[in-house]
Each structure stands twice: as C-alpha cells, then as structure tokens.
XYZ file of C-alpha atoms in Angstrom:
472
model
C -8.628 9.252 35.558
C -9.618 6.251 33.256
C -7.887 3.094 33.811
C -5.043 2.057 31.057
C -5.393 -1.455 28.958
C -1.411 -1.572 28.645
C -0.455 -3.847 25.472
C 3.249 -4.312 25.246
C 4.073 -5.158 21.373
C 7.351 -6.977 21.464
C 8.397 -6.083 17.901
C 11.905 -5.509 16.795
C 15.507 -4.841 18.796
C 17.075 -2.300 16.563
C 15.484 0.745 15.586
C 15.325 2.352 11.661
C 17.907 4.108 10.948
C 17.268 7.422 8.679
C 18.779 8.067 5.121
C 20.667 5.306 3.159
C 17.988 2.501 1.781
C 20.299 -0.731 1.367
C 18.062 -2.609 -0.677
C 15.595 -1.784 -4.092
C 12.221 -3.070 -1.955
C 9.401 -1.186 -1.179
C 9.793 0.684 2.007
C 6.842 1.491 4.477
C 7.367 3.980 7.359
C 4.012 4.112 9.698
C 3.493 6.481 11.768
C 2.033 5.602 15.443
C -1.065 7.768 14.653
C -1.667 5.624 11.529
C -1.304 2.258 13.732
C -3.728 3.696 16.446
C -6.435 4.690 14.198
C -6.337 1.589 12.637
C -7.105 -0.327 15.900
C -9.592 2.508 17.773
C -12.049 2.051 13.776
C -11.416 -1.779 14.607
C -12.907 -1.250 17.918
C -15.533 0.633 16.898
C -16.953 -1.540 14.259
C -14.393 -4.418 13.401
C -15.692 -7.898 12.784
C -12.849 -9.204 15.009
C -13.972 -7.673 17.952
C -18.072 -8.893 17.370
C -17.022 -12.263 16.814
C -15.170 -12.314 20.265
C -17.511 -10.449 22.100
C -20.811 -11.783 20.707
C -24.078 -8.991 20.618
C -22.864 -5.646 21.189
C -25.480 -3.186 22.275
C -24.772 0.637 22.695
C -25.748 2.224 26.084
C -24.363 5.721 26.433
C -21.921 5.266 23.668
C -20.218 1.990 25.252
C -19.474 -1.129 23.601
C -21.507 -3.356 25.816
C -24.798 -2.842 27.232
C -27.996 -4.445 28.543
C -29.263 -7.597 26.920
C -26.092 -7.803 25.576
C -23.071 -9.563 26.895
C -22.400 -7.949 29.778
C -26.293 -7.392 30.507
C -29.523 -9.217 31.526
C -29.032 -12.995 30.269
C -25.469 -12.172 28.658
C -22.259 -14.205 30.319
C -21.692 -11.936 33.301
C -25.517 -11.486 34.086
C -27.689 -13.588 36.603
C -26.157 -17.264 36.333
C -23.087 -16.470 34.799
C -19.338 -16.116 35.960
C -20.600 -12.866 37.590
C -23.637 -14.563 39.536
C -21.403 -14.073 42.985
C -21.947 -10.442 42.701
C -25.302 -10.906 42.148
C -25.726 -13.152 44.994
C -23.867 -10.650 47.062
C -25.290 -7.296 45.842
C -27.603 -7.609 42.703
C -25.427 -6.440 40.557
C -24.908 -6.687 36.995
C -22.152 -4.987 34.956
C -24.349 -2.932 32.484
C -21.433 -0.681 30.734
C -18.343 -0.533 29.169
C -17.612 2.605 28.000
C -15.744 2.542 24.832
C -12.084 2.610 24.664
C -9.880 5.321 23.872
C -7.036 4.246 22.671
C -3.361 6.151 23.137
C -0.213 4.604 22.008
C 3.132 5.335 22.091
C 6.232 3.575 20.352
C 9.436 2.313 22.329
C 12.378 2.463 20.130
C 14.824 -0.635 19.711
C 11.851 -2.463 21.617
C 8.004 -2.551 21.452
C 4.735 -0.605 21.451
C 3.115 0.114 24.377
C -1.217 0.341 23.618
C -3.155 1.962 26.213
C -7.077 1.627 25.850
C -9.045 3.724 28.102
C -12.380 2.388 29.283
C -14.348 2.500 32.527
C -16.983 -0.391 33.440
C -20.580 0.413 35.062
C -22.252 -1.732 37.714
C -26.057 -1.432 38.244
C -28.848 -3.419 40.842
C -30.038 -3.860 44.213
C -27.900 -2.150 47.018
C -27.664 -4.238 50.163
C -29.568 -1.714 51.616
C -32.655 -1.238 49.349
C -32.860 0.985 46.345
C -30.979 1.379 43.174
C -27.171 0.913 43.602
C -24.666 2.076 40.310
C -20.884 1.904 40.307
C -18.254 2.641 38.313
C -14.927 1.157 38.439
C -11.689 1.680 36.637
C -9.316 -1.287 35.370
C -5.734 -1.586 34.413
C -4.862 -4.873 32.329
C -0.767 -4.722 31.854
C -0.107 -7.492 28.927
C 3.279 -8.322 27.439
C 3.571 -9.974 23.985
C 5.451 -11.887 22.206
C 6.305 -11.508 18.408
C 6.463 -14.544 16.317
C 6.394 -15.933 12.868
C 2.971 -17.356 11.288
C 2.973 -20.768 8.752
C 2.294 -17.737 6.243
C 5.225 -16.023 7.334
C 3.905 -12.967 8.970
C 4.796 -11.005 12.234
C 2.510 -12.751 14.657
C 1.570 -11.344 18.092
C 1.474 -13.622 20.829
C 0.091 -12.484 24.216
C 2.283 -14.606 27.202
C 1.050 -12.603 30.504
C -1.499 -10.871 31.341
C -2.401 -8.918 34.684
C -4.745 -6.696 35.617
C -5.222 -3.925 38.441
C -8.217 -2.162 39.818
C -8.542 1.143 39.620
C -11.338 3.708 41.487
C -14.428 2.041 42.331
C -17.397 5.057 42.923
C -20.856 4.892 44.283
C -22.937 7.000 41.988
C -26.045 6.432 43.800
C -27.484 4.088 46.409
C -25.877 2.752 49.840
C -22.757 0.038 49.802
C -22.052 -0.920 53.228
C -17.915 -0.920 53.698
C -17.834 -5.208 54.666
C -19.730 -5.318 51.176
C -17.874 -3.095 49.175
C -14.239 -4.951 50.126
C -16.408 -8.165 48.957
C -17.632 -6.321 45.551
C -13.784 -5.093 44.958
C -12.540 -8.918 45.345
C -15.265 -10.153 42.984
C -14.260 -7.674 40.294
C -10.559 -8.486 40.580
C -11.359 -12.646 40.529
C -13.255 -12.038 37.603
C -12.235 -9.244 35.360
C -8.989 -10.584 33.837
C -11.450 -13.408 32.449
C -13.172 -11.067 31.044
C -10.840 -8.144 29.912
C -7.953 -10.718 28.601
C -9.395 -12.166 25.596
C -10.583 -8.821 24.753
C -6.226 -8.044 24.647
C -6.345 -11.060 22.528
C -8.801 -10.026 20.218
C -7.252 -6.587 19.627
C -3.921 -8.312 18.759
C -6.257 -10.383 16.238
C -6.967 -7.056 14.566
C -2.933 -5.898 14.563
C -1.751 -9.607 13.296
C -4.793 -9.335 10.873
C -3.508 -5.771 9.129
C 0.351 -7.205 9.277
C -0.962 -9.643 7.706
C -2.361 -7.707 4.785
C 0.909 -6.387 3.568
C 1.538 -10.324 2.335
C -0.584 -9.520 -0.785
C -0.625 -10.738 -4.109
C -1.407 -7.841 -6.247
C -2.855 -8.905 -10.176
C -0.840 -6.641 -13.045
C -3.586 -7.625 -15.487
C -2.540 -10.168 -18.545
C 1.047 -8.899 -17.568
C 1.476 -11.461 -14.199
C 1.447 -10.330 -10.492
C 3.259 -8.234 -7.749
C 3.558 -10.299 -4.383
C 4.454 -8.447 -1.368
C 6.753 -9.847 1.529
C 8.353 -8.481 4.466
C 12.108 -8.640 4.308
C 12.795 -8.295 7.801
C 11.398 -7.573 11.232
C 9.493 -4.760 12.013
C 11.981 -1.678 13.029
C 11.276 0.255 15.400
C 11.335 4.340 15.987
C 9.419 6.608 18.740
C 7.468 8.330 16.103
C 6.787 5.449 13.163
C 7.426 1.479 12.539
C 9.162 0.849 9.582
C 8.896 -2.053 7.086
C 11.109 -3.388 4.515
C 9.157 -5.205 1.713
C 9.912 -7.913 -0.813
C 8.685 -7.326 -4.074
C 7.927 -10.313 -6.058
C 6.780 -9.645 -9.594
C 5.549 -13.219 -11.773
C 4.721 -13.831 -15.180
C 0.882 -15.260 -15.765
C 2.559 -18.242 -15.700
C 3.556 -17.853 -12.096
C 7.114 -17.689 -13.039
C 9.430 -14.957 -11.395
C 10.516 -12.415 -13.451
C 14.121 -10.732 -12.439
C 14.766 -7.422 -14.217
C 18.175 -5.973 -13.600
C 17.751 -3.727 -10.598
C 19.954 -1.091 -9.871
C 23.241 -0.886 -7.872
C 23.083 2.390 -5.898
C 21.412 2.816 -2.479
C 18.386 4.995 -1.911
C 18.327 8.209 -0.116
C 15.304 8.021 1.564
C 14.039 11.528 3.284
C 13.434 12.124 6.702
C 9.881 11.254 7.731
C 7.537 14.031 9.337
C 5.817 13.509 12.657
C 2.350 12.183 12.302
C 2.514 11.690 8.279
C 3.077 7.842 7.026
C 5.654 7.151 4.150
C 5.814 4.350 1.438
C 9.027 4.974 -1.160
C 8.548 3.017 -4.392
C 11.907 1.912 -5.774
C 12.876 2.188 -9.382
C 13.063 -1.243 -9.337
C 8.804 -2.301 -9.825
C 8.953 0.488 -12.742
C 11.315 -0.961 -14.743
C 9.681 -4.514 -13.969
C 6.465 -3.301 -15.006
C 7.729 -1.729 -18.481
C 9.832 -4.740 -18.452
C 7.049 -7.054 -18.638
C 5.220 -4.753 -21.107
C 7.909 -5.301 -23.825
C 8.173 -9.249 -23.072
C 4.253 -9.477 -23.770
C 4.969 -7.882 -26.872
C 2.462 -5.124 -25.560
C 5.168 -2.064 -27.003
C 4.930 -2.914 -29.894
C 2.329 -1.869 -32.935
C 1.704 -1.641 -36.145
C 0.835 1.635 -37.274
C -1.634 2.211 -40.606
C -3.471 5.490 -41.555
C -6.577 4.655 -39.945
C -4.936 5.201 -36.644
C -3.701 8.707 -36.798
C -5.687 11.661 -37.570
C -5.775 13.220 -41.427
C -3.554 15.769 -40.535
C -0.959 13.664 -39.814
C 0.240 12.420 -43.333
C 1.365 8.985 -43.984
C 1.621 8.285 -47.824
C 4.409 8.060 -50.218
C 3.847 11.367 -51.391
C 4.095 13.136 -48.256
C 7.588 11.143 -47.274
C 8.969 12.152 -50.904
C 8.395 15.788 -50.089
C 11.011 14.832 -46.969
C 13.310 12.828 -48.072
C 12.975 12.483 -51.722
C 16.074 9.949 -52.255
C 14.291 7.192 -49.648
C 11.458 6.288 -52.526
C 13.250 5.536 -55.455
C 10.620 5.198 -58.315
C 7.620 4.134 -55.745
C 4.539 5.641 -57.031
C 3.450 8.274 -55.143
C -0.017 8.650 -52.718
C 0.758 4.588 -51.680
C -0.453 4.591 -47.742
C 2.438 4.239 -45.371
C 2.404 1.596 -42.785
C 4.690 1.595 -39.676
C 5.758 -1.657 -38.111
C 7.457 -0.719 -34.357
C 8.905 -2.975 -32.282
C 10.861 -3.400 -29.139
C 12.951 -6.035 -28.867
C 14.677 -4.557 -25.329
C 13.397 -3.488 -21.776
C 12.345 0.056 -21.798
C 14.977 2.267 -19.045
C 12.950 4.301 -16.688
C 14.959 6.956 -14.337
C 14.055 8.974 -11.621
C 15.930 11.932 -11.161
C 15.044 14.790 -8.704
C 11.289 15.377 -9.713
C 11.098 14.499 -13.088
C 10.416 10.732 -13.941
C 11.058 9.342 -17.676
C 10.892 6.574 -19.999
C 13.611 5.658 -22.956
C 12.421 3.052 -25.209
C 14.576 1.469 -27.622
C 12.852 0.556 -30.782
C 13.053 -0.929 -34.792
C 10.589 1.319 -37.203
C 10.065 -0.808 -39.950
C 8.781 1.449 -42.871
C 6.408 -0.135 -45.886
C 4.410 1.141 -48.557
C 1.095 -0.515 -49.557
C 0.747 -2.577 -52.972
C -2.539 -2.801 -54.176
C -3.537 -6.435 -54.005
C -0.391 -7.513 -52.664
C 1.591 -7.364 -49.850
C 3.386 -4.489 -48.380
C 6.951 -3.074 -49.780
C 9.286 -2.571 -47.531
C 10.871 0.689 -48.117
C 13.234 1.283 -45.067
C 14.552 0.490 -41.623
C 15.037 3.140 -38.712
C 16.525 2.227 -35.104
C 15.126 4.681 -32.840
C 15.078 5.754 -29.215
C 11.902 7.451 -27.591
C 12.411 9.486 -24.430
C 9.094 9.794 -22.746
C 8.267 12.023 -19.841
C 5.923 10.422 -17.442
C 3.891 11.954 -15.240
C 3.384 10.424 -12.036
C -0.203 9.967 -9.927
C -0.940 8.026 -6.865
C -4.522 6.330 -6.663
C -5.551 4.677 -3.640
C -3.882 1.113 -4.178
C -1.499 2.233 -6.948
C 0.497 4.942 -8.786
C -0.310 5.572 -12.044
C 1.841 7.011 -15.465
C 0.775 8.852 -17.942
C 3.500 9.433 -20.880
C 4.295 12.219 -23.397
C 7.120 12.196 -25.821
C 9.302 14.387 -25.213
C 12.020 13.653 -28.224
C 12.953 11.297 -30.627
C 16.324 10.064 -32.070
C 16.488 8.221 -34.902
C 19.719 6.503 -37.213
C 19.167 4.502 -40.583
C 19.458 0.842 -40.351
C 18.840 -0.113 -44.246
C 17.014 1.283 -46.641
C 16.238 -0.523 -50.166
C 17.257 2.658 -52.144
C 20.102 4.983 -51.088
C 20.908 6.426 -47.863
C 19.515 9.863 -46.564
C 19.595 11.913 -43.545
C 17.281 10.528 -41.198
C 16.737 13.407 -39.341
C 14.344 15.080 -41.506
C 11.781 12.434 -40.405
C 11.888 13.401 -36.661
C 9.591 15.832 -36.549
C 6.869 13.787 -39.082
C 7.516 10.852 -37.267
C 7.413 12.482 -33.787
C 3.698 13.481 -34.845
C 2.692 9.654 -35.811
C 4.037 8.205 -32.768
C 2.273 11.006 -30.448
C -0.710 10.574 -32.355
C -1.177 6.730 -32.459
C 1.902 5.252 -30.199
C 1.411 6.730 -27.043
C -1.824 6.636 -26.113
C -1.534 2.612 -26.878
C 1.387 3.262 -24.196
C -1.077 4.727 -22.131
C -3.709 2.614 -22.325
C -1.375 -0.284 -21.357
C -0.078 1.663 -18.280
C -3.632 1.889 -16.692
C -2.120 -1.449 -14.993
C -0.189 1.305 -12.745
C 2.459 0.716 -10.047
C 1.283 -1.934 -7.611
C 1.334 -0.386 -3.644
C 1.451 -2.620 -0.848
C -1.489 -2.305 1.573
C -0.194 -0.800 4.929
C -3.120 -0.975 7.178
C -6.077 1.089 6.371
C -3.460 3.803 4.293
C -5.391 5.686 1.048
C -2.573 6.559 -1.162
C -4.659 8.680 -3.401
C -4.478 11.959 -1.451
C -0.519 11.556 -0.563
C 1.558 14.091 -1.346
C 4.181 12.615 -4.476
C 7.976 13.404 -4.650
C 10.278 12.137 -6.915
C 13.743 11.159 -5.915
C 17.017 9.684 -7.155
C 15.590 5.887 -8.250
C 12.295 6.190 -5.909
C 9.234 7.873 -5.670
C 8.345 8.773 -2.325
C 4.517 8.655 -1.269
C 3.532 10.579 2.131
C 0.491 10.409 3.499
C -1.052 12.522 6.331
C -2.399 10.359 9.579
C-alpha cells in the first residue's frame, strides 16, 4: 500500500449552506475533483514544483531520477545530506515515483491532501552485488490559513511529521544490524527532503487562490476586479467562494449601478461538477456602462440599412400621412437614437432580456442645409438575449423582440404612433442591433477559479443569475 503525503488545509469553520444567496456577488462552488486535478497537472509539469526541486529527470515515470536531484551528483547523492547511507551501504535514492494524489474535504474544517508516492534506493549491498529498495513514507502536515499583503487566502504550513512506511529488498542481501541503520537514516533525513516538497504544493494552491484576485479589462468600457468576500466555506463534496465584484470606469473610478434587493436561489450543486452563478448584478453594470459611454446610442442614415428597408419622406407619408405636413416627398430620413437611462436586464426562469429606454429623434434631409427635424418618439426596446459561455466569459447576443413607442412632439399635428412600429422595428433590427451586438463582444467577465474552462459548461438561467456548471 503506498504511503500517504497527508496535507491538512485549515480553511474555513462553517460550512456553505445550500439555497438562499445573501448577497449579488459572483458565487464559485468547486468541487474537490476540480481542486485535485488542479494540483496532480501542477505536479506533473508546474513551474512551482521545478523551481523547488531543481532538474527533474523521468525514470520509470517518477519525478526524480538519476543525474537528477535525487541521483548521481544531485543533493542526496555521494557528498550530500544522504552521504551516511552511502557510507553505510552505497546507496543512492534513484526514484520517486510520481504522486497520486486523493483528497477529500472536511466540512466546517479543512482539506485533507493525500499524495501517494513510493521512493527507490539503489547501490552496493554490504554484502557484494547490486542492492535496490523501496520504501514507503507518510508526511502528516497541518496548515494554517492566513491573509496575504494582497489579501488572499494564504496557506501556511506550521508542523510537519513524517512516518516510514514498508521498506522491501527487491534484490541483493541487507544484513538485519544494517537494515535498522538504513531505516534510521531514511527517517533523519526524509522530512528534509519531503517537507519543502508540502511547501511547494501549497505554493501551487495559494498560487490558484490567488488567481481569483483578477482584474479583468471590459475594453474602452473600464474593468471588472474580482475579490473574495469572505473565507473559503467549506462542504464534503465542494469549497465554496463568495466574490466581490468590482466594476471601474477607464478612469479607475468605481461605478455603482443599482443592484437588486432580492436574494438568489442558488440550485443544489451535483457531485463532481463545479458551479459559478453570475448575478444580475455585472449585467446590468455592463449595459450600464454601455449607455454612460454613449456606446447605445446612433445615428441612423440610409446607408446603414439595406434598400428594402425604406427610409424617405415618401415612404413615412404612405404611414402616417398627417406627420409630414407639406415636406417634399423622397427627402432621406435620418434617425437620431439615444439613451439617456441604464438599460434593465432580467432574468427570469430561462429566458434572459434587455429593455432599453430610448429618444428617436426623426429628421428629414435638406439639400445643402442642415437636417429638419420632423418629430420626436420616446420608445422602449425589449430585446431577447441569448446567452453563451466562452472560456473566460459569457457572451450576449440580442434580437428585438418588440417595440413600444408614444409621441413626444412632432412639428405638425399629432398621429398615432403605432403605425410606425412595425417600419421602425425593421430599421432598428437592421442597423441598431447588430451595433448592440458588436458592442457586447466585451461579454460578461468570469472570475478564474483554478484551471475551470467555462466554455463547455452547461448554462441555466435563473431568477436574477445565470448559473454556469461545469463537469470535473
């Protein structure tokens, strides 16, 4: 049986509690498969791990081999810490066999890490011939959580022990005086060994905490900055995170949307799948920020929609005929939109949309002059938006899905305004909304949760949150 590395993670005294989310942050739920995966790849290749351990050479598979750090010339070879066992029994430690890791999560208290290895001996027996060994280890650390100057969860290891497991001959003679001798050695000298290796593997966990304080670019609009809110909680099957966000201006200055007032149902989290819910909150930021950079509005002329949609004086006349007065007919029309308040996004029960208030300010052409105005609508646009996660960030794509419209002034008489919904239904979905779109490619801004890729996760749409699940 291979010997345990058993990490104690010291993270958290209460444990999450499923359904009501109190705040509108950015919750994170990640599941114990997600958390070991992330530190067995960091094992395997991580630059954490190299830069504590120096060369790493591969012999069967193992992390350390010969001419490497535990080999010929490395620290535990001939001269080094290990030069009593050579002096004893020619031996050099030739293997470590790499790590499996198993993990399991300790609600209302901690995460215990197990990493599996076994360590090979090679040389001169006592005896004459070749001698090999294997031997098993158990290192038992506890850790401490703490805060970083950067205010991140910080792992601090305070003790560390470490038992011996099995020791085998697998070929060659060990006489029993030298093998109690051999067993001694190993226990002396191991922990020097194996206990900066525990610190280097909490490197990699404070190192991927540490990611999810990010400062995420929204394009010309500003930034998204991601905080933890709290501790780590703690369940048996996932940790759970409660995160800030922080959205700024280009100018660095926070922005502070009105969020809403009503708690979150959050679902119930399946076993090995991680979960990130997205409150309503960062969309109406994002839109929010949209209509303060003026980037809702637009000025609409006939070169921007297609021939078949008209937009001359002529073509209005045939709708409302009373709106024109004595205007000369086949003037172009130009549309001057604007949004002078915050869009309203809601998510309902899986269907996400957008209403945006807006002024349509409508003007005929003069030739060599400047524009008549002929009328004033106030409208509202209900959009539907269709949701998409990518790997970093969720992305909207909109469609309008109605328009409402009422007369503000007009420079003629009055009309009914509704005959111009349909007509101007087709300007706005022919030259509005893809402008709409094209500024939304900025998308959602997700917090990075360890090594989690968002793009394949499977989307649901909730009362004032989208919920993202991923499978581990």
């Amino acid at each position: 049986m291979p010997g345990v590395w058993s990490l104690l993670l010291l993270w958290g005294l209460v444990t999450p509690c499923q359904g009501l989310l109190e705040t509108v942050g950015t919750l994170a739920r990640i599941d114990k498969d997600e958390l070991g995966k992330a530190i067995q790849n960091s094992l395997i290749g991580g630059p954490i791990l190299q830069n504590v351990l120096g060369t790493v050479t591969s012999v069967n598979q193992g992390l350390l081999g010969s001419g490497g750090l535990l080999g010929g010339g490395g620290l535990l070879s001939y001269g080094g810490i290990f030069g009593v066992v050579e002096e004893l029994s020619g031996l050099k430690l030739e293997e470590l066999t790499l790590p499996k890791l198993s993990l399991k999560l300790l609600p209302g208290f901690g995460v215990q890490l197990g990493l599996h290895t076994k360590v090979g001996l090679h040389g001169s027996g006592p005896l004459g011939g070749l001698l090999q060994l294997s031997a098993e280890v158990n290192v038992s650390s506890r850790v401490a959580l703490g805060v970083s100057p950067r205010g991140t969860p910080i792992l601090v290891l305070k003790r560390c022990n470490m038992l011996l497991g099995h020791i085998s001959v697998a070929s060659g003679l060990l006489p029993t005086p030298v093998f109690g001798v051999v067993e001694q050695t190993l226990c002396r000298v191991l922990p020097d060994l194996l206990c900066p290796v525990v610190d280097s593997v909490l490197s990699v966990v404070n190192e991927l905490l540490g990611s999810v304080l990010s400062l995420v670019p929204l394009g010309a609009l500003g930034s998204v900055e991601f905080s933890l809110a709290t501790l780590p909680l703690i369940s048996n099957q996932y940790i759970e995170l409660d995160i800030n966000s922080i959205v700024k201006s280009v100018a660095g200055n926070v922005v502070d949307f009105p969020k809403p007032h009503v708690p979150v149902t959050v679902p119930p989290k399946a076993d090995h799948t991680s979960q990130v819910t997205v409150p309503l909150y960062l969309f109406n930021t994002v839109f929010g920020l949209l209509q303060a950079n003026g980037a809702l509005d637009l000025d609409i002329t006939p070169q921007l929609v297609p021939s078949n949609v008209p937009l001359t004086t002529t073509d209005l006349a045939a709708l409302v005929p009373g709106a024109l007065g004595k205007l000369p007919p086949d003037r172009n029309l130009m549309l001057l939109l604007r949004v002078k308040e915050a869009p309203l996004v809601t998510l309902q029960s899986k269907k996400a949309a957008v209403s945006i208030p807006a002024a349509i300010h409508v003007l005929s052409s003069v030739p060599q002059g400047s524009p008549e105005a002929l009328f004033q609508l106030n409208g509202v646009l209900t959009l539907n938006a269709q949701l998409a996660p990518s790997a970093t960030r969720l992305h909207m794509a909109l469609s309008l899905e109605r328009l409402i419209l009422k007369l503000a002034s007009s420079f003629a008489q009055s009309f009914d305004v509704t005959r111009l919904e349909e007509w101007l239904s087709d300007v706005l979905r022919a030259a509005y909304v893809p402008k709409l779109n094209v500024e939304l490619e900025v998308g959602i801004p997700l917090p990075k949760i360890l090594n989690v890729n968002f793009a394949n996760s499977v989307l649901e749409i909730i009362e004032n949150a989208v919920v993202l699940t991923v499978t581990s």
